CSV table of C-alpha atoms in Angstrom, one decimal:
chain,number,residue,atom,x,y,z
T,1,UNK,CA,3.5,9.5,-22.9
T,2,UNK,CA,4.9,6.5,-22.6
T,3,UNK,CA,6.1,6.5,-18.9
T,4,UNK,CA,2.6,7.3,-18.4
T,5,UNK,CA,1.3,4.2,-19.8
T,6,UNK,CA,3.4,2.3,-18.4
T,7,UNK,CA,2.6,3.5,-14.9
T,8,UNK,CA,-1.2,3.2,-16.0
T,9,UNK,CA,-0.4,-0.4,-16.7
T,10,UNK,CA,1.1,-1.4,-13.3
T,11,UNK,CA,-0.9,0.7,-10.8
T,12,UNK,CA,-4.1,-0.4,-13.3
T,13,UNK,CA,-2.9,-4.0,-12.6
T,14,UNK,CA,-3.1,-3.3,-8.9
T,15,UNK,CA,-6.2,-1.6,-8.8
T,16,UNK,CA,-7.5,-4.8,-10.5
T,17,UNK,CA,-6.1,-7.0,-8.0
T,18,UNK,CA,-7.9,-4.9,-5.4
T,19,UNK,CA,-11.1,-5.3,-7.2
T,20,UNK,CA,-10.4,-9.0,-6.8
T,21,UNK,CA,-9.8,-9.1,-3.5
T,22,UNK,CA,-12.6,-7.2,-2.8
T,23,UNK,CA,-15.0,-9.7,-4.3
T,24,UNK,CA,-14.1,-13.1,-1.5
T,25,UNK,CA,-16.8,-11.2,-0.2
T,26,UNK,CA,-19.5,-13.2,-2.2
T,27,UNK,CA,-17.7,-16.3,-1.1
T,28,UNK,CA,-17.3,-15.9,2.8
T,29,UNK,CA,-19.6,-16.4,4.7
T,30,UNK,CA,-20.8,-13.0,7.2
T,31,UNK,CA,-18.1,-14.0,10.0
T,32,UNK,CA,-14.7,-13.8,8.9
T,33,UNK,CA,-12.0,-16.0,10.9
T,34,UNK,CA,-9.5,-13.9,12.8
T,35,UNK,CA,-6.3,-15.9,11.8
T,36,UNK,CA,-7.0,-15.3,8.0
T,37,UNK,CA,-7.0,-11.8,8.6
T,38,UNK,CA,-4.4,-11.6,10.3
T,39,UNK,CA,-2.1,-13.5,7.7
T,40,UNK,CA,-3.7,-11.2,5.4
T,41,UNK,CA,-2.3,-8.0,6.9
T,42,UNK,CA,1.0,-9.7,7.4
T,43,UNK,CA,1.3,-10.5,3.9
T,44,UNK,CA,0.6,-6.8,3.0
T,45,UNK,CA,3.4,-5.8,5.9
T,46,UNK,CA,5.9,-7.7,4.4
T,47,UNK,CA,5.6,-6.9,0.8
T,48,UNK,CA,5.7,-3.3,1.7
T,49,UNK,CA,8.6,-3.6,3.8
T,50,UNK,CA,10.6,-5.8,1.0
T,51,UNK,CA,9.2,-3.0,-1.6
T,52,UNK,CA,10.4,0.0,0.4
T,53,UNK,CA,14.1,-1.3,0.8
T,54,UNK,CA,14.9,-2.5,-2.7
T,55,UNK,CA,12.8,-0.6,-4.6
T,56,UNK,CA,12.8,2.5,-3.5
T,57,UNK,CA,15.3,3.3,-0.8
T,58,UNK,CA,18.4,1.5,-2.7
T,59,UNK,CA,17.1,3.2,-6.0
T,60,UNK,CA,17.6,6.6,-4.1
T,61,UNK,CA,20.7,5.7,-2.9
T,62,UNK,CA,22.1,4.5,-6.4
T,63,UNK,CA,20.4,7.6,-8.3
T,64,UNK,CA,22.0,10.0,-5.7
T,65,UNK,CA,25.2,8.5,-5.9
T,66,UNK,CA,25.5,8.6,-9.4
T,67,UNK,CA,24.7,12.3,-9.8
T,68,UNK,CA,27.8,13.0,-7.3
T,69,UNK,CA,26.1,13.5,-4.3
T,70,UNK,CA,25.9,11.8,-0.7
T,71,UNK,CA,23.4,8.7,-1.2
T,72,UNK,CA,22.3,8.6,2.5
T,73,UNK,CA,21.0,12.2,2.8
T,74,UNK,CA,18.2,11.9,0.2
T,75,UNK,CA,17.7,8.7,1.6
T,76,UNK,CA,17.1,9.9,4.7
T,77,UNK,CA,15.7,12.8,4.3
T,78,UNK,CA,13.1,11.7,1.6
T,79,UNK,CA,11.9,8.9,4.3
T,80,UNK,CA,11.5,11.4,6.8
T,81,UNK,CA,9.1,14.1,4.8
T,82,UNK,CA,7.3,10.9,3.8
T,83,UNK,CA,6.8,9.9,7.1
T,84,UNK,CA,5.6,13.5,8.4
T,85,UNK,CA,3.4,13.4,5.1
T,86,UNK,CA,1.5,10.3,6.3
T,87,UNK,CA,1.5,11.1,9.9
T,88,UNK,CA,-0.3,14.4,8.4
T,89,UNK,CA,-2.8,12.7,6.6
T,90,UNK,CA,-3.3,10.1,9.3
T,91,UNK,CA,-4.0,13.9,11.7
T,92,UNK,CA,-6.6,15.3,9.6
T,93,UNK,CA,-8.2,12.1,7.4
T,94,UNK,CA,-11.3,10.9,8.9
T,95,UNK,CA,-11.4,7.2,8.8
T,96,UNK,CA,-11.6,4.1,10.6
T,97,UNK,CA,-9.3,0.9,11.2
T,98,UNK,CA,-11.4,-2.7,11.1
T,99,UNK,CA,-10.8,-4.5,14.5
T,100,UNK,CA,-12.4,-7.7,14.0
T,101,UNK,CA,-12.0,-8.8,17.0
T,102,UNK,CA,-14.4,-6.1,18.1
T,103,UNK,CA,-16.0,-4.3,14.9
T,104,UNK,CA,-17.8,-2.1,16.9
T,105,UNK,CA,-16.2,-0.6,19.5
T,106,UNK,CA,-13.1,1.1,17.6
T,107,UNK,CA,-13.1,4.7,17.6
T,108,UNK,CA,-12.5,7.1,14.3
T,109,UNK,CA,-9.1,9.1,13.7
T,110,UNK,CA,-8.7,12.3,12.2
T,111,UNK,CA,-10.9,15.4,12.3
T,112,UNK,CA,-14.2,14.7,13.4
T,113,UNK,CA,-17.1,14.3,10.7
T,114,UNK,CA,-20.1,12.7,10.4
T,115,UNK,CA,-19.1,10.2,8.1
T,116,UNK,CA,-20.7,6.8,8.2
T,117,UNK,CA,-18.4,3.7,9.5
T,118,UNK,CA,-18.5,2.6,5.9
T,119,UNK,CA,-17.2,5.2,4.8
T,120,UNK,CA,-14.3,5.4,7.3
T,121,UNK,CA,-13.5,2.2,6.9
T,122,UNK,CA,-12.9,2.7,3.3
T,123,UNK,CA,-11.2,5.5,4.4
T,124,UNK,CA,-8.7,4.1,6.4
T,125,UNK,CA,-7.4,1.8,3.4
T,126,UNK,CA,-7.4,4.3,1.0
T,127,UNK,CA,-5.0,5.8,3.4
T,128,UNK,CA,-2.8,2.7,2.7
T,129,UNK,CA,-3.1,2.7,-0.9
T,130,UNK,CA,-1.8,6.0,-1.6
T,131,UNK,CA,2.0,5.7,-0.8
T,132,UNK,CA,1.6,2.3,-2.8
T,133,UNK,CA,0.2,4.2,-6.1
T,134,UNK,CA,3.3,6.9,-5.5
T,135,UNK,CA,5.9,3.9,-5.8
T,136,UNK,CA,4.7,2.0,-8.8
T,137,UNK,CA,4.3,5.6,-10.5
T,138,UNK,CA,8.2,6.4,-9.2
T,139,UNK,CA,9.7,3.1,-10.2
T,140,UNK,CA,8.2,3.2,-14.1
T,141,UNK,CA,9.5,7.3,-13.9
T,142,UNK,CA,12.9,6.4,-12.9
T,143,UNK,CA,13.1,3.4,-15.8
T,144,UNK,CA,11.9,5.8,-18.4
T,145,UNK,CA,14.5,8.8,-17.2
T,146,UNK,CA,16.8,6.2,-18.0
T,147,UNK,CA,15.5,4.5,-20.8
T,148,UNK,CA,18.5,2.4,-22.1
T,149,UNK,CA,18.2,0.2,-18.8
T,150,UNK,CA,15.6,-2.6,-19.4
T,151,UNK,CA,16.4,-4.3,-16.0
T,152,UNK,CA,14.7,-0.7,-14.4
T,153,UNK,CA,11.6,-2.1,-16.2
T,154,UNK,CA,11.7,-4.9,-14.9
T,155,UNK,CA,12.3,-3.9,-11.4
T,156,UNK,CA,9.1,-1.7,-12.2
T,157,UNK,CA,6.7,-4.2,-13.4
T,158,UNK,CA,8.2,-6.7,-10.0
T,159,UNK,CA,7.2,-3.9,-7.6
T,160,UNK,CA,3.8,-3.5,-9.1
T,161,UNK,CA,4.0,-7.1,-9.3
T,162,UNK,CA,4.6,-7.3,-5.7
T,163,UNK,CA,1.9,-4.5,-4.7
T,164,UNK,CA,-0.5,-6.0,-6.8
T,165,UNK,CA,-0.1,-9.6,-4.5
T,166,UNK,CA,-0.6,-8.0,-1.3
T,167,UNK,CA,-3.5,-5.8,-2.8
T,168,UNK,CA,-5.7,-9.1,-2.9
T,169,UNK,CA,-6.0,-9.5,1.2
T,170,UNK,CA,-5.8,-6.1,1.1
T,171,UNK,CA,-9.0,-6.1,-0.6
T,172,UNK,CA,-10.7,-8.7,1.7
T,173,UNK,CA,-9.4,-7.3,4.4
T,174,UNK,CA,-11.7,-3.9,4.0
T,175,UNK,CA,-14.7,-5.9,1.8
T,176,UNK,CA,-15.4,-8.5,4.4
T,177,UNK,CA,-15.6,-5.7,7.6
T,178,UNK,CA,-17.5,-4.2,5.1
T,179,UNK,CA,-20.3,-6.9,4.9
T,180,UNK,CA,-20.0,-7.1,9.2
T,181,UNK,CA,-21.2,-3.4,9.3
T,182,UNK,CA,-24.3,-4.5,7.5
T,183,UNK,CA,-23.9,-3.6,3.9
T,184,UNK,CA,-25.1,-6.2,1.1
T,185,UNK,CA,-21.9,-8.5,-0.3
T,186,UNK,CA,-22.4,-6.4,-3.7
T,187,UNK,CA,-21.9,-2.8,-2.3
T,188,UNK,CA,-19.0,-4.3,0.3
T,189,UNK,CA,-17.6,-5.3,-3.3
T,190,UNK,CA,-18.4,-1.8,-4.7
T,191,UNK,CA,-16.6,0.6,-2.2
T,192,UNK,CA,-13.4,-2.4,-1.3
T,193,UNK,CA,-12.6,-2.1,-4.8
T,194,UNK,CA,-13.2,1.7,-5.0
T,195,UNK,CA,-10.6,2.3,-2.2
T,196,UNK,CA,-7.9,0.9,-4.6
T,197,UNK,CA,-8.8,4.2,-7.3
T,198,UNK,CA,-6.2,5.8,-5.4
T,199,UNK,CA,-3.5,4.3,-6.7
T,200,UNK,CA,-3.9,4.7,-10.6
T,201,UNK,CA,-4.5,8.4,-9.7
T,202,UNK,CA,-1.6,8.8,-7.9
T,203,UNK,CA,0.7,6.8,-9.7
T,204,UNK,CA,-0.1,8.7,-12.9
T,205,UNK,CA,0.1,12.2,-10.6
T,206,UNK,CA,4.0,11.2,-9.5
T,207,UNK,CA,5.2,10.3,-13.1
T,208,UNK,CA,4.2,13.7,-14.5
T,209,UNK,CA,5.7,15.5,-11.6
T,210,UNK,CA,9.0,13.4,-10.9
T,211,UNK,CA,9.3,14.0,-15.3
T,212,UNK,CA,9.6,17.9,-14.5
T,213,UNK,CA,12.1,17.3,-11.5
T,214,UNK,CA,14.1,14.8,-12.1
T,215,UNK,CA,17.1,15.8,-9.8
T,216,UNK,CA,14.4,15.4,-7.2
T,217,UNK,CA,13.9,11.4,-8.1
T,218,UNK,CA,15.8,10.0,-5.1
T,219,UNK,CA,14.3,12.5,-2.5
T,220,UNK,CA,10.6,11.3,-3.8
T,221,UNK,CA,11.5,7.5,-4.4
T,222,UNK,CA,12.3,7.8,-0.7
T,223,UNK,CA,9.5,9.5,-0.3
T,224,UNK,CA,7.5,7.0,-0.8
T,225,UNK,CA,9.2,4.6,1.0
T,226,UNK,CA,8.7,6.8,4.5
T,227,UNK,CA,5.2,7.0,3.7
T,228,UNK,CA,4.3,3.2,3.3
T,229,UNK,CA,6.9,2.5,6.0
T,230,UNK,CA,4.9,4.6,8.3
T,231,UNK,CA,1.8,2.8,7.2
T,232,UNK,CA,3.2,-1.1,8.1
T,233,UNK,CA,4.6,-0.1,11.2
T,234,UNK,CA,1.4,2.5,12.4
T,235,UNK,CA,-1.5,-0.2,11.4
T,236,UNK,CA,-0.7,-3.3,9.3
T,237,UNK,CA,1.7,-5.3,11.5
T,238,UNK,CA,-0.1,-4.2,15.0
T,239,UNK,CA,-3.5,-5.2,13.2
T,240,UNK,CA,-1.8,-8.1,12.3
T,241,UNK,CA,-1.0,-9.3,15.5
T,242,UNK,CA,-4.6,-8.8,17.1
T,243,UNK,CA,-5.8,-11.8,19.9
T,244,UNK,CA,-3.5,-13.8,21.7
T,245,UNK,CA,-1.6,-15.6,19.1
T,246,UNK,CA,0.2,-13.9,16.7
T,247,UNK,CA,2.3,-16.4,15.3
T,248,UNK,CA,0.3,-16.8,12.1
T,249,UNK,CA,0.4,-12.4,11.9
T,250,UNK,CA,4.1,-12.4,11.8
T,251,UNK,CA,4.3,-15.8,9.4
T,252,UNK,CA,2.3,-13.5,7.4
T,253,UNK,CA,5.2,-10.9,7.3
T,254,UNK,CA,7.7,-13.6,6.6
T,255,UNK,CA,6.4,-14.4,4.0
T,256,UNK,CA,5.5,-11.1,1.8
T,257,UNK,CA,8.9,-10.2,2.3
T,258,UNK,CA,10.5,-13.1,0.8
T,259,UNK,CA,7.9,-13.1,-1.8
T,260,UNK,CA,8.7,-9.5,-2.6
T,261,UNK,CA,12.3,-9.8,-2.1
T,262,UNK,CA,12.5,-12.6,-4.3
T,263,UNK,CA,10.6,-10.6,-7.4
T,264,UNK,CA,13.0,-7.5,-7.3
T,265,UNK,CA,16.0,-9.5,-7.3
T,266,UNK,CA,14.9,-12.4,-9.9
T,267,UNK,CA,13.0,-9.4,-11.8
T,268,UNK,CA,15.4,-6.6,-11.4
């Protein structure tokens, strides 16, 4: 149970992070500027980015080298089927991607439904969240499988950490389009911090599978690296660079990779 708890604790920590994100949306006003979104979806870009290559991707490599084998090909491969995994879910998920520089005139993805904007809008960073929830729950699984390395703990807790900082504008960023569509600043709040549920659920999920198949561990941490690699290069850093300057987007990136960078290797 323990590696449970543990991956309980950090995707609960992100979750609540979410949750406070979520709730600038009783302190902006209805209008949000474009340039603080922007930073905001950089920010989440470069953490990811930072997060998928030293916590994840080298992980793989290390694990798959240590059990004799080739550390590239799980590497690679695991990035791949988690790329085709979020490129599937991106096919067949209804939802919706907030555009504020036009809120209204963005058209849903996925299989058609008659699902209110709200609700693809929530969609659409769910989306995000999921891959995030699978690599928290990955990196506690791999520090318990190898319980006699604390620093694996503490590369844990700097990833969710790390996804926990970014979840804060990520939560803005769905809460205050959210409040543009019309809904009431305490029901923007509601369903914001409701599309970070995802990530507890699926962090718990990946610890009790990667526990049954643990030769398997550097095929799914890369996994999950594909998968939120796919989502920063698919949405966050284009959204981020909305309008016609994008400085401030890509400053954004700078610095969510440094800041994640710098917790895995002070952390771990």
């Amino acid at each position: 149970m323990t590696p449970i708890l543990w991956a309980a604790g950090g995707t609960g920590f992100t979750f609540l992070m979410t949750t406070l994100g979520a709730s600038v949306v009783f302190f902006f006003r209805k209008e949000v500027n474009q340039s603080v979104q922007r930073t905001f979806l950089g920010f989440a870009a470069g953490v990811m980015i930072a997060a998928s290559v030293w916590s994840l991707l080298i992980p793989a490599i290390e694990e798959a080298e240590k059990a004799g084998g080739i550390g590239w090909i799980p590497a690679a491969g695991g990035f791949v089927l988690g790329v085709l995994f979020l490129i599937v879910l991106d096919s067949l998920l209804p939802h919706l991607h907030p555009d504020m520089s036009n809120p209204s005139g963005n058209e849903a993805e996925g299989i058609s439904s008659t699902w209110k904007r709200t609700t693809l809008l929530v969609m659409a960073v769910t989306l995000h969240n999921i891959p995030e929830g699978m690599a928290v729950g990955l990196a506690f699984a791999l520090a318990a499988q190898q319980g006699d390395n604390p620093a694996l703990y503490t590369s844990a807790l700097a990833l969710a950490i790390g996804i926990g900082i970014q979840n804060f504008p990520e939560g803005a960023a769905i809460s205050l389009p959210l409040r543009q569509e019309g809904l009431s600043p305490t029901k923007a709040f509601i369903k914001g911090s409701l599309s970070g549920i995802v990530e507890p659920i699926f962090g718990i999920l990946t610890v009790l599978i990667a526990g049954s198949i643990i030769p398997l561990m550097p095929w799914l941490l890369s996994f999950a690296a594909g998968a939120m690699m796919y989502v920063v290069v698919e949405e966050l850093i284009p959204e981020a660079h909305l309008g016609e300057h994008s400085n401030i987007g890509t400053l954004g990136v700078m610095v969510g990779f440094l800041i994640m960078m710098i917790l895995d290797v002070a952390l771990g």
